[in-house]
Short mmCIF file of C-alpha atoms in Angstrom, two decimals:
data_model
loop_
_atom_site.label_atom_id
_atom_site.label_comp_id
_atom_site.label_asym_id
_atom_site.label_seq_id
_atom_site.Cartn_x
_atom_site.Cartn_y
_atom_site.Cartn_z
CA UNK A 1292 14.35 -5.83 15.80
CA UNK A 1293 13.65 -2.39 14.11
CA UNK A 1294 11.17 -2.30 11.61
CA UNK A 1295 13.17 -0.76 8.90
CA UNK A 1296 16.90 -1.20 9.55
CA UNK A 1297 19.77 1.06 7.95
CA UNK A 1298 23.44 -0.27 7.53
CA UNK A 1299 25.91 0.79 8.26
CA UNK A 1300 24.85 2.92 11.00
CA UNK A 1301 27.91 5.01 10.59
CA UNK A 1302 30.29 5.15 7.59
CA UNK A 1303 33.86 7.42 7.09
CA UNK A 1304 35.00 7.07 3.62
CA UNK A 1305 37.63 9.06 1.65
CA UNK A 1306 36.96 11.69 -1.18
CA UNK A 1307 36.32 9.37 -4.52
CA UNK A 1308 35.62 6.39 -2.82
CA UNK A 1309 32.38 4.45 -3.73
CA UNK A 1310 30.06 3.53 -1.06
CA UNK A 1311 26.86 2.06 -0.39
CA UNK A 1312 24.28 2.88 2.39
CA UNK A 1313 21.35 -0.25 2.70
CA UNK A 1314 17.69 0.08 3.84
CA UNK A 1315 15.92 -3.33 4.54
CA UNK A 1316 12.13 -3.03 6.11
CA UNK A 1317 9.92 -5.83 7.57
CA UNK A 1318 6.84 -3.43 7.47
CA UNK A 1319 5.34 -4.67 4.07
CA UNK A 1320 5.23 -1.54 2.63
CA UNK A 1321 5.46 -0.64 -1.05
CA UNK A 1322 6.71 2.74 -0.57
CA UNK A 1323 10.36 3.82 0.47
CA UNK A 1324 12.89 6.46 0.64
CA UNK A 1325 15.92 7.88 1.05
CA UNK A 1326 16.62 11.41 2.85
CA UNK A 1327 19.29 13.39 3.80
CA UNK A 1328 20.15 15.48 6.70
CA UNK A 1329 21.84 18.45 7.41
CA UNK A 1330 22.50 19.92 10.67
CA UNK A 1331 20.50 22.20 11.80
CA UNK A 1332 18.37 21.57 8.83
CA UNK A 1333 15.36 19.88 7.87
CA UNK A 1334 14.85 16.14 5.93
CA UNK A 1335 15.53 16.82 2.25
CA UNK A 1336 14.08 13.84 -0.29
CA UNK A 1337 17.21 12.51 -2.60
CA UNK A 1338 15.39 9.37 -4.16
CA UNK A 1339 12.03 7.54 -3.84
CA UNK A 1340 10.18 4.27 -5.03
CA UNK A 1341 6.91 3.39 -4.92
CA UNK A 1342 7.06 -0.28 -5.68
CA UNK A 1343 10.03 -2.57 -7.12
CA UNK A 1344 9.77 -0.90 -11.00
CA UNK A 1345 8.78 2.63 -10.04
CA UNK A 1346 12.02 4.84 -8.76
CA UNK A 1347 11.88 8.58 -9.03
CA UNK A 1348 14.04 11.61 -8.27
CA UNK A 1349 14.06 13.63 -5.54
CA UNK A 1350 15.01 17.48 -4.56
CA UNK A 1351 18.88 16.37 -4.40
CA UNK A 1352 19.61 13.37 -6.53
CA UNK A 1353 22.71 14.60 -7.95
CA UNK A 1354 25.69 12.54 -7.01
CA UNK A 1355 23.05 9.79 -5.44
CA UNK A 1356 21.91 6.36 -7.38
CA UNK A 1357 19.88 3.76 -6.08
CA UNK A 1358 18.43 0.39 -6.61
CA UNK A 1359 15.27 -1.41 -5.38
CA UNK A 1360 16.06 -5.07 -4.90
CA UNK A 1361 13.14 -6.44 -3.26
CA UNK A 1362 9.78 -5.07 -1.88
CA UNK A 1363 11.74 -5.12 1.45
CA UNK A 1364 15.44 -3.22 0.42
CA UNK A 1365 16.39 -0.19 -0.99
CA UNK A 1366 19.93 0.75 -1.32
CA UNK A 1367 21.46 4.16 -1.85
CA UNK A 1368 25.02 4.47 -3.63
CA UNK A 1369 27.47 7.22 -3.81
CA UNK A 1370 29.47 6.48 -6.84
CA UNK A 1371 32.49 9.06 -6.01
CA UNK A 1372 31.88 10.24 -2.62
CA UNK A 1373 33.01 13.72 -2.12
CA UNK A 1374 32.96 15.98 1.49
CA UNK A 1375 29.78 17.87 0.85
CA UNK A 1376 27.81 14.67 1.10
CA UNK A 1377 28.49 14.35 4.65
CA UNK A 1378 25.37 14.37 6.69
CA UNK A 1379 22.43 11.75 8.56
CA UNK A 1380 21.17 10.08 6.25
CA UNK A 1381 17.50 8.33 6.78
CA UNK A 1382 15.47 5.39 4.99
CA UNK A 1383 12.04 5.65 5.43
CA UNK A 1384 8.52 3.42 4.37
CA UNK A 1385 4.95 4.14 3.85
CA UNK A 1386 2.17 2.55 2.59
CA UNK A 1387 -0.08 4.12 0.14
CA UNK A 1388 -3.14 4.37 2.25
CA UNK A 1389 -1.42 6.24 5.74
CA UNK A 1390 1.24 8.34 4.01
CA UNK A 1391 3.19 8.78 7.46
CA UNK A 1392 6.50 7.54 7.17
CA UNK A 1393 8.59 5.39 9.91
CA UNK A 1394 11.97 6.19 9.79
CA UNK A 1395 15.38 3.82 10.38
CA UNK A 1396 17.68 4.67 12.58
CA UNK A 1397 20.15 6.44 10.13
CA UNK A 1398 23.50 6.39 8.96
CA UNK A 1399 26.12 9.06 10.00
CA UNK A 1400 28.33 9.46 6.97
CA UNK A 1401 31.38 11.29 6.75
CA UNK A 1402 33.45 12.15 3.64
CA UNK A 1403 37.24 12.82 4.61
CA UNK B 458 9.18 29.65 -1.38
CA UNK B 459 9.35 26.71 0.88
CA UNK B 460 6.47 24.54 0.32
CA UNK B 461 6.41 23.82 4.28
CA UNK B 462 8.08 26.32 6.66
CA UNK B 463 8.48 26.44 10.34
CA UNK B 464 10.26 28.71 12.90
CA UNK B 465 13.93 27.48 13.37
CA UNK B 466 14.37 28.32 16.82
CA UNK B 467 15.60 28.05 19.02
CA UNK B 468 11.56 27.83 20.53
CA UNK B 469 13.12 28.63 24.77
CA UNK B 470 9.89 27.75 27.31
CA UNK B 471 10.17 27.14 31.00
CA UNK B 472 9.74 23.88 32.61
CA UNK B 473 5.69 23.54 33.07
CA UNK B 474 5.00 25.90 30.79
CA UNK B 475 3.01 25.46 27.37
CA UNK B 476 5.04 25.44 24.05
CA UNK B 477 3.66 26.14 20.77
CA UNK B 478 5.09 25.28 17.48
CA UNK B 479 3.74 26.39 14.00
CA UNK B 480 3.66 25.12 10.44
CA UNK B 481 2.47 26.82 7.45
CA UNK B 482 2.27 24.47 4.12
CA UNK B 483 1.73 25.69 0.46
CA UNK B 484 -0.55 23.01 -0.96
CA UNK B 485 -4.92 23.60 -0.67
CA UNK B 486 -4.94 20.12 -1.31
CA UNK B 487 -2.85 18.30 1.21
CA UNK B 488 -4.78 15.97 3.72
CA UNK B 489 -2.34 14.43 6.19
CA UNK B 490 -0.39 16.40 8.71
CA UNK B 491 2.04 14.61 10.88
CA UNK B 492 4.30 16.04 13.78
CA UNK B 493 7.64 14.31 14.43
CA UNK B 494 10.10 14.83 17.10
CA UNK B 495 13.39 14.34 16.55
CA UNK B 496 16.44 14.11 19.28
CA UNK B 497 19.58 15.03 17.98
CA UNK B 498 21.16 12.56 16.16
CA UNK B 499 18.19 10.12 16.45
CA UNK B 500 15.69 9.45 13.66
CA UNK B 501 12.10 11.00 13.73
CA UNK B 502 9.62 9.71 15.79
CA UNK B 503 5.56 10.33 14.65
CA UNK B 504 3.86 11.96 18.15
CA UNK B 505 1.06 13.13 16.49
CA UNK B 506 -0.85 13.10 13.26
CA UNK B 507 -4.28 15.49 12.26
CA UNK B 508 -6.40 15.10 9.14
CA UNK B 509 -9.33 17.09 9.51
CA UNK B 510 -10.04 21.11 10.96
CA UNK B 511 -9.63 21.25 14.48
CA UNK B 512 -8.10 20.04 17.90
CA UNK B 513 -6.94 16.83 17.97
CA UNK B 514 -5.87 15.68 21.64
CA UNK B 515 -3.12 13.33 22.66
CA UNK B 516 -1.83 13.31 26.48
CA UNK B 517 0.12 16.72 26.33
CA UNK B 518 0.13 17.14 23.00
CA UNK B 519 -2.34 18.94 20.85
CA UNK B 520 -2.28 19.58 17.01
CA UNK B 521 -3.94 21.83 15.82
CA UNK B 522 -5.52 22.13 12.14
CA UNK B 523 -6.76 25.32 9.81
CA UNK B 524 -6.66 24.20 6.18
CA UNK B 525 -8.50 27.85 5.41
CA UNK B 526 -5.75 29.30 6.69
CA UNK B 527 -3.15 26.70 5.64
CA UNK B 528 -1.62 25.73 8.95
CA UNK B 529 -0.76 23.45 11.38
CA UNK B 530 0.41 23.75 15.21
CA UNK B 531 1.39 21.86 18.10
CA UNK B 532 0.65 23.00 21.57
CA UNK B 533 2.63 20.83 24.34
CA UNK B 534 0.99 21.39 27.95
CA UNK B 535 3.52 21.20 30.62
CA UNK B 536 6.57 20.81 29.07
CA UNK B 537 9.06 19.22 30.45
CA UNK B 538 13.41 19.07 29.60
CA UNK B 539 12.79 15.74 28.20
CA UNK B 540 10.78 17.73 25.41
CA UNK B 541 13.63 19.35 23.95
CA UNK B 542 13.92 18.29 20.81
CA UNK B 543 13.53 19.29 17.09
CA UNK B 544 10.03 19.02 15.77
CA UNK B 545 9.34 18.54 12.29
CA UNK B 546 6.17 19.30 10.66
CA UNK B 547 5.03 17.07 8.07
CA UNK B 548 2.51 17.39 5.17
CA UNK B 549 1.21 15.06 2.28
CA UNK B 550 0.38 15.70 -0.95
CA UNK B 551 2.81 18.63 -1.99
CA UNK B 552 4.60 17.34 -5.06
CA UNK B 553 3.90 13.81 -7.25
CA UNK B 554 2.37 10.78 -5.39
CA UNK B 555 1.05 11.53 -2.08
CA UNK B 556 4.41 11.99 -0.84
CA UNK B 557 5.08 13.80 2.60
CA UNK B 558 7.52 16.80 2.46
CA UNK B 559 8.97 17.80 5.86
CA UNK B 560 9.17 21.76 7.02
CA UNK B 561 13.15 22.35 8.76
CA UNK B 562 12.12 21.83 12.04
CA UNK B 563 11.56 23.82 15.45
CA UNK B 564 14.04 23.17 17.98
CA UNK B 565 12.64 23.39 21.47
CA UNK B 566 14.28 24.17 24.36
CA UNK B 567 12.49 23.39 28.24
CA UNK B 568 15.15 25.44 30.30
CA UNK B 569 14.42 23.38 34.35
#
């Protein structure tokens, strides 16, 4: 089983719709996040959380909520889902002491 | 400005040959570089990660490390199709809390 697990893995929802992407990790680690994807484009930050009570902002939160349930899940929500928020979207962990970051497997979302 | 930037591509190298990717980061503080590869559609995978000046030497891979100069490169020896791939250049402590911000990426193409 992957260490930090995304579901769905892929996702088409309509325009307005509200939808919810989960991250669940067996890793142990305080630290996750939630990225987004572009092609042909590099991993841009929408929301982070460094433990259960501490959940911050990224570069592209707009549009994006979240909630931390556990240590172990971190769920990203797209209250009215619109087309420019298709894309690959990743969940990733880190600890605080190695900052690299393992990813999950992503979740191809598409907005019709 | 970009905080991390890299050459979009596409990076074209012959089979055999050596490839070289490079990473420039905006941050005199940050300690942790990381180099991921990513296959399209596929989360990123860590191949290599550098924390002090100098080479640091993995199989084919070699990162490279000039904080003076604020950058970061990989060198692949003997490249090989199953190399082509986007790599993503990593680096830790730009922005709050020891997070990593990613640069867009290199994609590499080994031409057989």
């Amino acid at each position: 089983d992957a260490d930090v697990t995304q579901t769905p893995r892929n996702r088409i929802t309509k325009t307005g719709k509200r939808i919810m992407l989960e991250c669940s990790q067996t890793k142990g680690h305080d630290r996750m996040y939630w990225y987004r994807q572009d092609p042909g484009l590099g991993l841009r930050l929408i929301y982070y959380s460094f433990d259960v009570k501490d959940i911050n902002k990224g570069e592209i939160s707009d549009g994006y909520s979240v909630s931390r349930q556990a240590q172990a899940k971190f769920s990203l929500s797209l209250e009215s889902a619109i087309p420019n928020q298709t894309a690959l979207y990743f969940c990733a962990t880190s600890d605080l002491e190695n900052t690299e970051a393992f990813f999950g497997q992503g979740t191809r979302l598409t907005v019709v | 400005q970009k905080e991390v930037e890299q050459n979009s591509g596409p990076l074209s190298v012959p089979e055999g040959a050596i490839a070289s990717l490079n990473c420039t980061y905006s941050d005199r503080v940050s300690q942790s570089f990381f180099w991921y590869r990513q296959y399209s559609g596929k989360s990123p995978e860590l191949i290599m990660s550098i924390y002090s000046n100098g080479d640091k030497e993995d199989g084919r891979f070699t990162a490279q490390l000039n904080k003076a100069s604020q950058y970061v490169s990989l060198l692949i020896r003997d490249s090989q199709p199953s190399d082509s791939a986007t790599y993503l250049c990593a680096v830790n402590g730009i922005g709050a809390g020891n997070m990593l911000t990613f640069g867009g990426g290199t994609r590499l193409m080994v031409k057989p």
